[in-house]
Amino acid sequence: MPVLIPDREKAWRLDEQAGVPSNANYQNARLIKLSRKLRVETQLLINVISRILHISTAIALIGGTVFMVFVLLPAAKQLGDEQHEQLKKSVNSTWKRFIHIGILLFLVTGFYNYFQQMPFHKGDGLYHALIGTKMILALVIFFIASVLVGRSAAFEWMRTGRETWLKLIVLLAAVIVVMSSFVKVRGPQGKLAEANVVAPAEVTP
């Protein structure tokens, strides 16, 4: 039958002598555990939000570009010159907002996602080569898209051939999707990923 000790201080001392954490130590350990759990859950939430924004931006911008190339531009060719010009100005004034905000979101979420994945791909040359190529292609797309909705007289020749440049954007975006899909399915191959792999014989059934 357990002995009841009304004096808490004596009880804590007996616990310490017996190797049992005192109430104060227990509370501290619990707070540390809760803090770590909160930090992990917060990091997970930020990662999920970043991924959602990145993919949603890609869907909106690439989907909108595909619509322009294969639906809007062919239909606009059937309009008269005055109506065609009015439609182009109207679409441009709205679409450029999507382009500017989209580029900002791409840059912020893209770099964030990259730096989050870097520890898992240390020493993985193929991963960094593909991601580097993907970034360069993305910057090319950003430049072309910005020019097409811009007003600079120096790039008027590009806006004159708008359909060709939009098709190039779609092609480059398709290449980026292929590389991103390969990297995602391939998974981490760096030193940290190898260190976290558990041999089949070590797995507890």
mmCIF file with all atom_site columns, C-alpha atoms in Angstrom:
data_model
loop_
_atom_site.group_PDB
_atom_site.id
_atom_site.type_symbol
_atom_site.label_atom_id
_atom_site.label_alt_id
_atom_site.label_comp_id
_atom_site.label_asym_id
_atom_site.label_entity_id
_atom_site.label_seq_id
_atom_site.pdbx_PDB_ins_code
_atom_site.Cartn_x
_atom_site.Cartn_y
_atom_site.Cartn_z
_atom_site.occupancy
_atom_site.B_iso_or_equiv
_atom_site.pdbx_formal_charge
_atom_site.auth_seq_id
_atom_site.auth_comp_id
_atom_site.auth_asym_id
_atom_site.auth_atom_id
_atom_site.pdbx_PDB_model_num
ATOM 1   C CA . MET A 1 1   ? 0.000   0.000  0.000   1.00 0.00 ? 1   MET A CA 1
ATOM 2   C CA . PRO A 1 2   ? 1.550   3.361  -1.054  1.00 0.00 ? 2   PRO A CA 1
ATOM 3   C CA . VAL A 1 3   ? 2.546   5.791  1.690   1.00 0.00 ? 3   VAL A CA 1
ATOM 4   C CA . LEU A 1 4   ? 0.872   9.183  1.326   1.00 0.00 ? 4   LEU A CA 1
ATOM 5   C CA . ILE A 1 5   ? 3.134   12.163 2.080   1.00 0.00 ? 5   ILE A CA 1
ATOM 6   C CA . PRO A 1 6   ? 1.243   15.445 2.488   1.00 0.00 ? 6   PRO A CA 1
ATOM 7   C CA . ASP A 1 7   ? 4.365   17.581 2.195   1.00 0.00 ? 7   ASP A CA 1
ATOM 8   C CA . ARG A 1 8   ? 4.944   18.177 -1.573  1.00 0.00 ? 8   ARG A CA 1
ATOM 9   C CA . GLU A 1 9   ? 8.565   19.247 -1.148  1.00 0.00 ? 9   GLU A CA 1
ATOM 10  C CA . LYS A 1 10  ? 9.394   16.006 0.636   1.00 0.00 ? 10  LYS A CA 1
ATOM 11  C CA . ALA A 1 11  ? 7.520   14.080 -2.037  1.00 0.00 ? 11  ALA A CA 1
ATOM 12  C CA . TRP A 1 12  ? 9.538   15.737 -4.824  1.00 0.00 ? 12  TRP A CA 1
ATOM 13  C CA . ARG A 1 13  ? 12.800  14.980 -3.004  1.00 0.00 ? 13  ARG A CA 1
ATOM 14  C CA . LEU A 1 14  ? 11.813  11.340 -2.592  1.00 0.00 ? 14  LEU A CA 1
ATOM 15  C CA . ASP A 1 15  ? 10.953  11.224 -6.296  1.00 0.00 ? 15  ASP A CA 1
ATOM 16  C CA . GLU A 1 16  ? 14.370  12.642 -7.223  1.00 0.00 ? 16  GLU A CA 1
ATOM 17  C CA . GLN A 1 17  ? 16.154  10.126 -4.973  1.00 0.00 ? 17  GLN A CA 1
ATOM 18  C CA . ALA A 1 18  ? 14.170  7.332  -6.586  1.00 0.00 ? 18  ALA A CA 1
ATOM 19  C CA . GLY A 1 19  ? 15.042  8.581  -10.076 1.00 0.00 ? 19  GLY A CA 1
ATOM 20  C CA . VAL A 1 20  ? 11.518  9.787  -10.769 1.00 0.00 ? 20  VAL A CA 1
ATOM 21  C CA . PRO A 1 21  ? 11.259  13.321 -12.274 1.00 0.00 ? 21  PRO A CA 1
ATOM 22  C CA . SER A 1 22  ? 9.859   15.885 -9.876  1.00 0.00 ? 22  SER A CA 1
ATOM 23  C CA . ASN A 1 23  ? 6.647   17.723 -10.679 1.00 0.00 ? 23  ASN A CA 1
ATOM 24  C CA . ALA A 1 24  ? 8.575   20.856 -11.730 1.00 0.00 ? 24  ALA A CA 1
ATOM 25  C CA . ASN A 1 25  ? 10.900  18.877 -13.994 1.00 0.00 ? 25  ASN A CA 1
ATOM 26  C CA . TYR A 1 26  ? 7.944   17.018 -15.419 1.00 0.00 ? 26  TYR A CA 1
ATOM 27  C CA . GLN A 1 27  ? 6.175   20.274 -16.229 1.00 0.00 ? 27  GLN A CA 1
ATOM 28  C CA . ASN A 1 28  ? 9.319   21.663 -17.895 1.00 0.00 ? 28  ASN A CA 1
ATOM 29  C CA . ALA A 1 29  ? 9.742   18.523 -19.978 1.00 0.00 ? 29  ALA A CA 1
ATOM 30  C CA . ARG A 1 30  ? 6.104   18.685 -20.975 1.00 0.00 ? 30  ARG A CA 1
ATOM 31  C CA . LEU A 1 31  ? 6.403   22.340 -22.017 1.00 0.00 ? 31  LEU A CA 1
ATOM 32  C CA . ILE A 1 32  ? 9.498   21.544 -24.105 1.00 0.00 ? 32  ILE A CA 1
ATOM 33  C CA . LYS A 1 33  ? 7.673   18.673 -25.792 1.00 0.00 ? 33  LYS A CA 1
ATOM 34  C CA . LEU A 1 34  ? 4.632   20.832 -26.532 1.00 0.00 ? 34  LEU A CA 1
ATOM 35  C CA . SER A 1 35  ? 6.888   23.600 -27.872 1.00 0.00 ? 35  SER A CA 1
ATOM 36  C CA . ARG A 1 36  ? 8.631   21.188 -30.227 1.00 0.00 ? 36  ARG A CA 1
ATOM 37  C CA . LYS A 1 37  ? 5.321   19.768 -31.391 1.00 0.00 ? 37  LYS A CA 1
ATOM 38  C CA . LEU A 1 38  ? 3.940   23.265 -32.033 1.00 0.00 ? 38  LEU A CA 1
ATOM 39  C CA . ARG A 1 39  ? 7.077   24.205 -33.981 1.00 0.00 ? 39  ARG A CA 1
ATOM 40  C CA . VAL A 1 40  ? 6.825   21.078 -36.135 1.00 0.00 ? 40  VAL A CA 1
ATOM 41  C CA . GLU A 1 41  ? 3.115   21.603 -36.806 1.00 0.00 ? 41  GLU A CA 1
ATOM 42  C CA . THR A 1 42  ? 3.673   25.292 -37.643 1.00 0.00 ? 42  THR A CA 1
ATOM 43  C CA . GLN A 1 43  ? 6.464   24.365 -40.065 1.00 0.00 ? 43  GLN A CA 1
ATOM 44  C CA . LEU A 1 44  ? 4.211   21.756 -41.669 1.00 0.00 ? 44  LEU A CA 1
ATOM 45  C CA . LEU A 1 45  ? 1.401   24.296 -42.060 1.00 0.00 ? 45  LEU A CA 1
ATOM 46  C CA . ILE A 1 46  ? 3.746   26.826 -43.712 1.00 0.00 ? 46  ILE A CA 1
ATOM 47  C CA . ASN A 1 47  ? 5.074   24.135 -46.055 1.00 0.00 ? 47  ASN A CA 1
ATOM 48  C CA . VAL A 1 48  ? 1.556   23.117 -47.075 1.00 0.00 ? 48  VAL A CA 1
ATOM 49  C CA . ILE A 1 49  ? 0.469   26.732 -47.660 1.00 0.00 ? 49  ILE A CA 1
ATOM 50  C CA . SER A 1 50  ? 3.599   27.397 -49.726 1.00 0.00 ? 50  SER A CA 1
ATOM 51  C CA . ARG A 1 51  ? 2.987   24.299 -51.851 1.00 0.00 ? 51  ARG A CA 1
ATOM 52  C CA . ILE A 1 52  ? -0.683  25.198 -52.386 1.00 0.00 ? 52  ILE A CA 1
ATOM 53  C CA . LEU A 1 53  ? 0.186   28.756 -53.457 1.00 0.00 ? 53  LEU A CA 1
ATOM 54  C CA . HIS A 1 54  ? 2.920   27.536 -55.800 1.00 0.00 ? 54  HIS A CA 1
ATOM 55  C CA . ILE A 1 55  ? 0.763   24.952 -57.553 1.00 0.00 ? 55  ILE A CA 1
ATOM 56  C CA . SER A 1 56  ? -2.340  27.184 -57.654 1.00 0.00 ? 56  SER A CA 1
ATOM 57  C CA . THR A 1 57  ? -0.326  30.000 -59.238 1.00 0.00 ? 57  THR A CA 1
ATOM 58  C CA . ALA A 1 58  ? 1.007   27.597 -61.865 1.00 0.00 ? 58  ALA A CA 1
ATOM 59  C CA . ILE A 1 59  ? -2.508  26.372 -62.657 1.00 0.00 ? 59  ILE A CA 1
ATOM 60  C CA . ALA A 1 60  ? -3.842  29.923 -63.024 1.00 0.00 ? 60  ALA A CA 1
ATOM 61  C CA . LEU A 1 61  ? -1.022  31.338 -65.155 1.00 0.00 ? 61  LEU A CA 1
ATOM 62  C CA . ILE A 1 62  ? -0.281  28.343 -67.366 1.00 0.00 ? 62  ILE A CA 1
ATOM 63  C CA . GLY A 1 63  ? -3.975  27.529 -67.723 1.00 0.00 ? 63  GLY A CA 1
ATOM 64  C CA . GLY A 1 64  ? -4.707  31.122 -68.691 1.00 0.00 ? 64  GLY A CA 1
ATOM 65  C CA . THR A 1 65  ? -1.895  31.102 -71.249 1.00 0.00 ? 65  THR A CA 1
ATOM 66  C CA . VAL A 1 66  ? -3.117  27.852 -72.801 1.00 0.00 ? 66  VAL A CA 1
ATOM 67  C CA . PHE A 1 67  ? -6.617  29.350 -73.039 1.00 0.00 ? 67  PHE A CA 1
ATOM 68  C CA . MET A 1 68  ? -5.253  32.415 -74.827 1.00 0.00 ? 68  MET A CA 1
ATOM 69  C CA . VAL A 1 69  ? -3.225  30.396 -77.336 1.00 0.00 ? 69  VAL A CA 1
ATOM 70  C CA . PHE A 1 70  ? -5.807  27.787 -78.290 1.00 0.00 ? 70  PHE A CA 1
ATOM 71  C CA . VAL A 1 71  ? -9.142  29.553 -77.647 1.00 0.00 ? 71  VAL A CA 1
ATOM 72  C CA . LEU A 1 72  ? -8.979  33.332 -77.314 1.00 0.00 ? 72  LEU A CA 1
ATOM 73  C CA . LEU A 1 73  ? -6.499  34.256 -80.065 1.00 0.00 ? 73  LEU A CA 1
ATOM 74  C CA . PRO A 1 74  ? -8.110  32.062 -82.780 1.00 0.00 ? 74  PRO A CA 1
ATOM 75  C CA . ALA A 1 75  ? -11.524 33.518 -81.905 1.00 0.00 ? 75  ALA A CA 1
ATOM 76  C CA . ALA A 1 76  ? -10.158 37.083 -81.836 1.00 0.00 ? 76  ALA A CA 1
ATOM 77  C CA . LYS A 1 77  ? -8.865  36.723 -85.407 1.00 0.00 ? 77  LYS A CA 1
ATOM 78  C CA . GLN A 1 78  ? -12.459 36.661 -86.600 1.00 0.00 ? 78  GLN A CA 1
ATOM 79  C CA . LEU A 1 79  ? -13.092 40.164 -85.205 1.00 0.00 ? 79  LEU A CA 1
ATOM 80  C CA . GLY A 1 80  ? -12.555 43.422 -87.051 1.00 0.00 ? 80  GLY A CA 1
ATOM 81  C CA . ASP A 1 81  ? -9.413  45.445 -86.419 1.00 0.00 ? 81  ASP A CA 1
ATOM 82  C CA . GLU A 1 82  ? -11.117 47.906 -84.071 1.00 0.00 ? 82  GLU A CA 1
ATOM 83  C CA . GLN A 1 83  ? -12.862 45.209 -82.056 1.00 0.00 ? 83  GLN A CA 1
ATOM 84  C CA . HIS A 1 84  ? -9.694  43.132 -81.971 1.00 0.00 ? 84  HIS A CA 1
ATOM 85  C CA . GLU A 1 85  ? -7.663  46.033 -80.593 1.00 0.00 ? 85  GLU A CA 1
ATOM 86  C CA . GLN A 1 86  ? -10.309 46.826 -77.982 1.00 0.00 ? 86  GLN A CA 1
ATOM 87  C CA . LEU A 1 87  ? -10.413 43.187 -76.843 1.00 0.00 ? 87  LEU A CA 1
ATOM 88  C CA . LYS A 1 88  ? -6.616  43.041 -76.631 1.00 0.00 ? 88  LYS A CA 1
ATOM 89  C CA . LYS A 1 89  ? -6.449  46.136 -74.408 1.00 0.00 ? 89  LYS A CA 1
ATOM 90  C CA . SER A 1 90  ? -9.227  44.858 -72.181 1.00 0.00 ? 90  SER A CA 1
ATOM 91  C CA . VAL A 1 91  ? -7.626  41.422 -71.728 1.00 0.00 ? 91  VAL A CA 1
ATOM 92  C CA . ASN A 1 92  ? -4.165  42.926 -71.250 1.00 0.00 ? 92  ASN A CA 1
ATOM 93  C CA . SER A 1 93  ? -5.234  45.319 -68.499 1.00 0.00 ? 93  SER A CA 1
ATOM 94  C CA . THR A 1 94  ? -6.633  42.452 -66.430 1.00 0.00 ? 94  THR A CA 1
ATOM 95  C CA . TRP A 1 95  ? -4.136  39.724 -67.319 1.00 0.00 ? 95  TRP A CA 1
ATOM 96  C CA . LYS A 1 96  ? -1.094  41.798 -66.357 1.00 0.00 ? 96  LYS A CA 1
ATOM 97  C CA . ARG A 1 97  ? -2.284  41.836 -62.737 1.00 0.00 ? 97  ARG A CA 1
ATOM 98  C CA . PHE A 1 98  ? -2.301  38.050 -62.759 1.00 0.00 ? 98  PHE A CA 1
ATOM 99  C CA . ILE A 1 99  ? 1.181   38.023 -64.296 1.00 0.00 ? 99  ILE A CA 1
ATOM 100 C CA . HIS A 1 100 ? 2.749   40.428 -61.797 1.00 0.00 ? 100 HIS A CA 1
ATOM 101 C CA . ILE A 1 101 ? 1.174   38.841 -58.711 1.00 0.00 ? 101 ILE A CA 1
ATOM 102 C CA . GLY A 1 102 ? 1.858   35.360 -60.071 1.00 0.00 ? 102 GLY A CA 1
ATOM 103 C CA . ILE A 1 103 ? 5.553   36.057 -60.651 1.00 0.00 ? 103 ILE A CA 1
ATOM 104 C CA . LEU A 1 104 ? 5.885   37.380 -57.097 1.00 0.00 ? 104 LEU A CA 1
ATOM 105 C CA . LEU A 1 105 ? 4.189   34.283 -55.645 1.00 0.00 ? 105 LEU A CA 1
ATOM 106 C CA . PHE A 1 106 ? 6.301   31.987 -57.819 1.00 0.00 ? 106 PHE A CA 1
ATOM 107 C CA . LEU A 1 107 ? 9.544   33.596 -56.644 1.00 0.00 ? 107 LEU A CA 1
ATOM 108 C CA . VAL A 1 108 ? 8.636   33.607 -52.937 1.00 0.00 ? 108 VAL A CA 1
ATOM 109 C CA . THR A 1 109 ? 7.200   30.080 -52.769 1.00 0.00 ? 109 THR A CA 1
ATOM 110 C CA . GLY A 1 110 ? 9.704   28.634 -55.238 1.00 0.00 ? 110 GLY A CA 1
ATOM 111 C CA . PHE A 1 111 ? 12.773  29.745 -53.305 1.00 0.00 ? 111 PHE A CA 1
ATOM 112 C CA . TYR A 1 112 ? 11.147  28.799 -49.996 1.00 0.00 ? 112 TYR A CA 1
ATOM 113 C CA . ASN A 1 113 ? 10.370  25.271 -51.237 1.00 0.00 ? 113 ASN A CA 1
ATOM 114 C CA . TYR A 1 114 ? 13.882  24.931 -52.651 1.00 0.00 ? 114 TYR A CA 1
ATOM 115 C CA . PHE A 1 115 ? 15.639  25.911 -49.430 1.00 0.00 ? 115 PHE A CA 1
ATOM 116 C CA . GLN A 1 116 ? 13.361  23.579 -47.451 1.00 0.00 ? 116 GLN A CA 1
ATOM 117 C CA . GLN A 1 117 ? 14.397  20.649 -49.666 1.00 0.00 ? 117 GLN A CA 1
ATOM 118 C CA . MET A 1 118 ? 18.125  21.439 -49.859 1.00 0.00 ? 118 MET A CA 1
ATOM 119 C CA . PRO A 1 119 ? 19.126  19.446 -46.718 1.00 0.00 ? 119 PRO A CA 1
ATOM 120 C CA . PHE A 1 120 ? 17.592  16.297 -48.251 1.00 0.00 ? 120 PHE A CA 1
ATOM 121 C CA . HIS A 1 121 ? 19.512  16.657 -51.529 1.00 0.00 ? 121 HIS A CA 1
ATOM 122 C CA . LYS A 1 122 ? 23.082  17.389 -50.418 1.00 0.00 ? 122 LYS A CA 1
ATOM 123 C CA . GLY A 1 123 ? 25.464  15.737 -52.862 1.00 0.00 ? 123 GLY A CA 1
ATOM 124 C CA . ASP A 1 124 ? 22.654  15.029 -55.330 1.00 0.00 ? 124 ASP A CA 1
ATOM 125 C CA . GLY A 1 125 ? 24.064  16.568 -58.513 1.00 0.00 ? 125 GLY A CA 1
ATOM 126 C CA . LEU A 1 126 ? 21.154  15.565 -60.745 1.00 0.00 ? 126 LEU A CA 1
ATOM 127 C CA . TYR A 1 127 ? 18.614  17.234 -58.459 1.00 0.00 ? 127 TYR A CA 1
ATOM 128 C CA . HIS A 1 128 ? 20.491  20.539 -58.378 1.00 0.00 ? 128 HIS A CA 1
ATOM 129 C CA . ALA A 1 129 ? 21.077  20.425 -62.138 1.00 0.00 ? 129 ALA A CA 1
ATOM 130 C CA . LEU A 1 130 ? 17.371  19.900 -62.845 1.00 0.00 ? 130 LEU A CA 1
ATOM 131 C CA . ILE A 1 131 ? 16.243  22.527 -60.324 1.00 0.00 ? 131 ILE A CA 1
ATOM 132 C CA . GLY A 1 132 ? 18.802  25.003 -61.688 1.00 0.00 ? 132 GLY A CA 1
ATOM 133 C CA . THR A 1 133 ? 17.566  24.424 -65.236 1.00 0.00 ? 133 THR A CA 1
ATOM 134 C CA . LYS A 1 134 ? 13.983  24.749 -64.047 1.00 0.00 ? 134 LYS A CA 1
ATOM 135 C CA . MET A 1 135 ? 14.764  28.118 -62.420 1.00 0.00 ? 135 MET A CA 1
ATOM 136 C CA . ILE A 1 136 ? 16.407  29.444 -65.586 1.00 0.00 ? 136 ILE A CA 1
ATOM 137 C CA . LEU A 1 137 ? 13.440  28.394 -67.722 1.00 0.00 ? 137 LEU A CA 1
ATOM 138 C CA . ALA A 1 138 ? 11.059  29.974 -65.199 1.00 0.00 ? 138 ALA A CA 1
ATOM 139 C CA . LEU A 1 139 ? 12.967  33.280 -65.395 1.00 0.00 ? 139 LEU A CA 1
ATOM 140 C CA . VAL A 1 140 ? 12.718  33.169 -69.194 1.00 0.00 ? 140 VAL A CA 1
ATOM 141 C CA . ILE A 1 141 ? 8.955   32.648 -68.900 1.00 0.00 ? 141 ILE A CA 1
ATOM 142 C CA . PHE A 1 142 ? 8.675   35.522 -66.417 1.00 0.00 ? 142 PHE A CA 1
ATOM 143 C CA . PHE A 1 143 ? 10.550  37.816 -68.793 1.00 0.00 ? 143 PHE A CA 1
ATOM 144 C CA . ILE A 1 144 ? 8.440   36.931 -71.841 1.00 0.00 ? 144 ILE A CA 1
ATOM 145 C CA . ALA A 1 145 ? 5.175   37.176 -69.907 1.00 0.00 ? 145 ALA A CA 1
ATOM 146 C CA . SER A 1 146 ? 6.156   40.575 -68.464 1.00 0.00 ? 146 SER A CA 1
ATOM 147 C CA . VAL A 1 147 ? 7.099   41.900 -71.892 1.00 0.00 ? 147 VAL A CA 1
ATOM 148 C CA . LEU A 1 148 ? 3.817   40.768 -73.470 1.00 0.00 ? 148 LEU A CA 1
ATOM 149 C CA . VAL A 1 149 ? 1.752   42.685 -70.911 1.00 0.00 ? 149 VAL A CA 1
ATOM 150 C CA . GLY A 1 150 ? 4.158   45.625 -70.765 1.00 0.00 ? 150 GLY A CA 1
ATOM 151 C CA . ARG A 1 151 ? 4.351   48.899 -72.674 1.00 0.00 ? 151 ARG A CA 1
ATOM 152 C CA . SER A 1 152 ? 8.048   49.251 -73.441 1.00 0.00 ? 152 SER A CA 1
ATOM 153 C CA . ALA A 1 153 ? 8.584   50.370 -77.036 1.00 0.00 ? 153 ALA A CA 1
ATOM 154 C CA . ALA A 1 154 ? 11.837  48.382 -77.143 1.00 0.00 ? 154 ALA A CA 1
ATOM 155 C CA . PHE A 1 155 ? 9.885   45.102 -77.005 1.00 0.00 ? 155 PHE A CA 1
ATOM 156 C CA . GLU A 1 156 ? 7.038   46.045 -79.321 1.00 0.00 ? 156 GLU A CA 1
ATOM 157 C CA . TRP A 1 157 ? 8.399   43.553 -81.853 1.00 0.00 ? 157 TRP A CA 1
ATOM 158 C CA . MET A 1 158 ? 7.721   40.755 -79.339 1.00 0.00 ? 158 MET A CA 1
ATOM 159 C CA . ARG A 1 159 ? 4.173   41.923 -78.704 1.00 0.00 ? 159 ARG A CA 1
ATOM 160 C CA . THR A 1 160 ? 3.579   41.973 -82.456 1.00 0.00 ? 160 THR A CA 1
ATOM 161 C CA . GLY A 1 161 ? 4.309   38.238 -82.523 1.00 0.00 ? 161 GLY A CA 1
ATOM 162 C CA . ARG A 1 162 ? 2.339   37.577 -79.332 1.00 0.00 ? 162 ARG A CA 1
ATOM 163 C CA . GLU A 1 163 ? 0.962   34.197 -80.406 1.00 0.00 ? 163 GLU A CA 1
ATOM 164 C CA . THR A 1 164 ? 4.436   32.764 -81.083 1.00 0.00 ? 164 THR A CA 1
ATOM 165 C CA . TRP A 1 165 ? 5.784   33.887 -77.714 1.00 0.00 ? 165 TRP A CA 1
ATOM 166 C CA . LEU A 1 166 ? 2.735   32.561 -75.872 1.00 0.00 ? 166 LEU A CA 1
ATOM 167 C CA . LYS A 1 167 ? 3.276   29.180 -77.524 1.00 0.00 ? 167 LYS A CA 1
ATOM 168 C CA . LEU A 1 168 ? 6.895   29.276 -76.376 1.00 0.00 ? 168 LEU A CA 1
ATOM 169 C CA . ILE A 1 169 ? 5.715   29.935 -72.817 1.00 0.00 ? 169 ILE A CA 1
ATOM 170 C CA . VAL A 1 170 ? 3.432   26.886 -72.993 1.00 0.00 ? 170 VAL A CA 1
ATOM 171 C CA . LEU A 1 171 ? 6.301   24.740 -74.319 1.00 0.00 ? 171 LEU A CA 1
ATOM 172 C CA . LEU A 1 172 ? 8.735   25.878 -71.608 1.00 0.00 ? 172 LEU A CA 1
ATOM 173 C CA . ALA A 1 173 ? 6.076   25.380 -68.934 1.00 0.00 ? 173 ALA A CA 1
ATOM 174 C CA . ALA A 1 174 ? 5.533   21.809 -70.183 1.00 0.00 ? 174 ALA A CA 1
ATOM 175 C CA . VAL A 1 175 ? 9.272   21.129 -69.878 1.00 0.00 ? 175 VAL A CA 1
ATOM 176 C CA . ILE A 1 176 ? 9.239   22.498 -66.322 1.00 0.00 ? 176 ILE A CA 1
ATOM 177 C CA . VAL A 1 177 ? 6.274   20.271 -65.416 1.00 0.00 ? 177 VAL A CA 1
ATOM 178 C CA . VAL A 1 178 ? 8.133   17.205 -66.729 1.00 0.00 ? 178 VAL A CA 1
ATOM 179 C CA . MET A 1 179 ? 11.281  18.023 -64.725 1.00 0.00 ? 179 MET A CA 1
ATOM 180 C CA . SER A 1 180 ? 9.296   18.853 -61.571 1.00 0.00 ? 180 SER A CA 1
ATOM 181 C CA . SER A 1 181 ? 7.343   15.602 -61.828 1.00 0.00 ? 181 SER A CA 1
ATOM 182 C CA . PHE A 1 182 ? 10.525  13.561 -62.254 1.00 0.00 ? 182 PHE A CA 1
ATOM 183 C CA . VAL A 1 183 ? 12.199  15.232 -59.259 1.00 0.00 ? 183 VAL A CA 1
ATOM 184 C CA . LYS A 1 184 ? 9.095   14.748 -57.092 1.00 0.00 ? 184 LYS A CA 1
ATOM 185 C CA . VAL A 1 185 ? 8.624   11.069 -57.971 1.00 0.00 ? 185 VAL A CA 1
ATOM 186 C CA . ARG A 1 186 ? 12.371  10.348 -57.734 1.00 0.00 ? 186 ARG A CA 1
ATOM 187 C CA . GLY A 1 187 ? 12.428  11.694 -54.196 1.00 0.00 ? 187 GLY A CA 1
ATOM 188 C CA . PRO A 1 188 ? 15.390  12.695 -52.016 1.00 0.00 ? 188 PRO A CA 1
ATOM 189 C CA . GLN A 1 189 ? 18.684  11.059 -53.004 1.00 0.00 ? 189 GLN A CA 1
ATOM 190 C CA . GLY A 1 190 ? 21.103  13.131 -50.909 1.00 0.00 ? 190 GLY A CA 1
ATOM 191 C CA . LYS A 1 191 ? 23.250  12.171 -47.915 1.00 0.00 ? 191 LYS A CA 1
ATOM 192 C CA . LEU A 1 192 ? 20.568  13.055 -45.346 1.00 0.00 ? 192 LEU A CA 1
ATOM 193 C CA . ALA A 1 193 ? 18.010  10.914 -47.175 1.00 0.00 ? 193 ALA A CA 1
ATOM 194 C CA . GLU A 1 194 ? 20.442  7.962  -47.256 1.00 0.00 ? 194 GLU A CA 1
ATOM 195 C CA . ALA A 1 195 ? 21.113  8.345  -43.536 1.00 0.00 ? 195 ALA A CA 1
ATOM 196 C CA . ASN A 1 196 ? 17.377  8.133  -42.807 1.00 0.00 ? 196 ASN A CA 1
ATOM 197 C CA . VAL A 1 197 ? 16.865  4.926  -44.794 1.00 0.00 ? 197 VAL A CA 1
ATOM 198 C CA . VAL A 1 198 ? 16.235  1.896  -42.566 1.00 0.00 ? 198 VAL A CA 1
ATOM 199 C CA . ALA A 1 199 ? 17.508  -1.454 -43.805 1.00 0.00 ? 199 ALA A CA 1
ATOM 200 C CA . PRO A 1 200 ? 14.740  -4.053 -44.360 1.00 0.00 ? 200 PRO A CA 1
ATOM 201 C CA . ALA A 1 201 ? 16.259  -6.351 -41.708 1.00 0.00 ? 201 ALA A CA 1
ATOM 202 C CA . GLU A 1 202 ? 16.079  -3.578 -39.133 1.00 0.00 ? 202 GLU A CA 1
ATOM 203 C CA . VAL A 1 203 ? 12.376  -2.876 -39.625 1.00 0.00 ? 203 VAL A CA 1
ATOM 204 C CA . THR A 1 204 ? 10.289  -4.043 -36.700 1.00 0.00 ? 204 THR A CA 1
ATOM 205 C CA . PRO A 1 205 ? 7.259   -6.077 -37.859 1.00 0.00 ? 205 PRO A CA 1
#
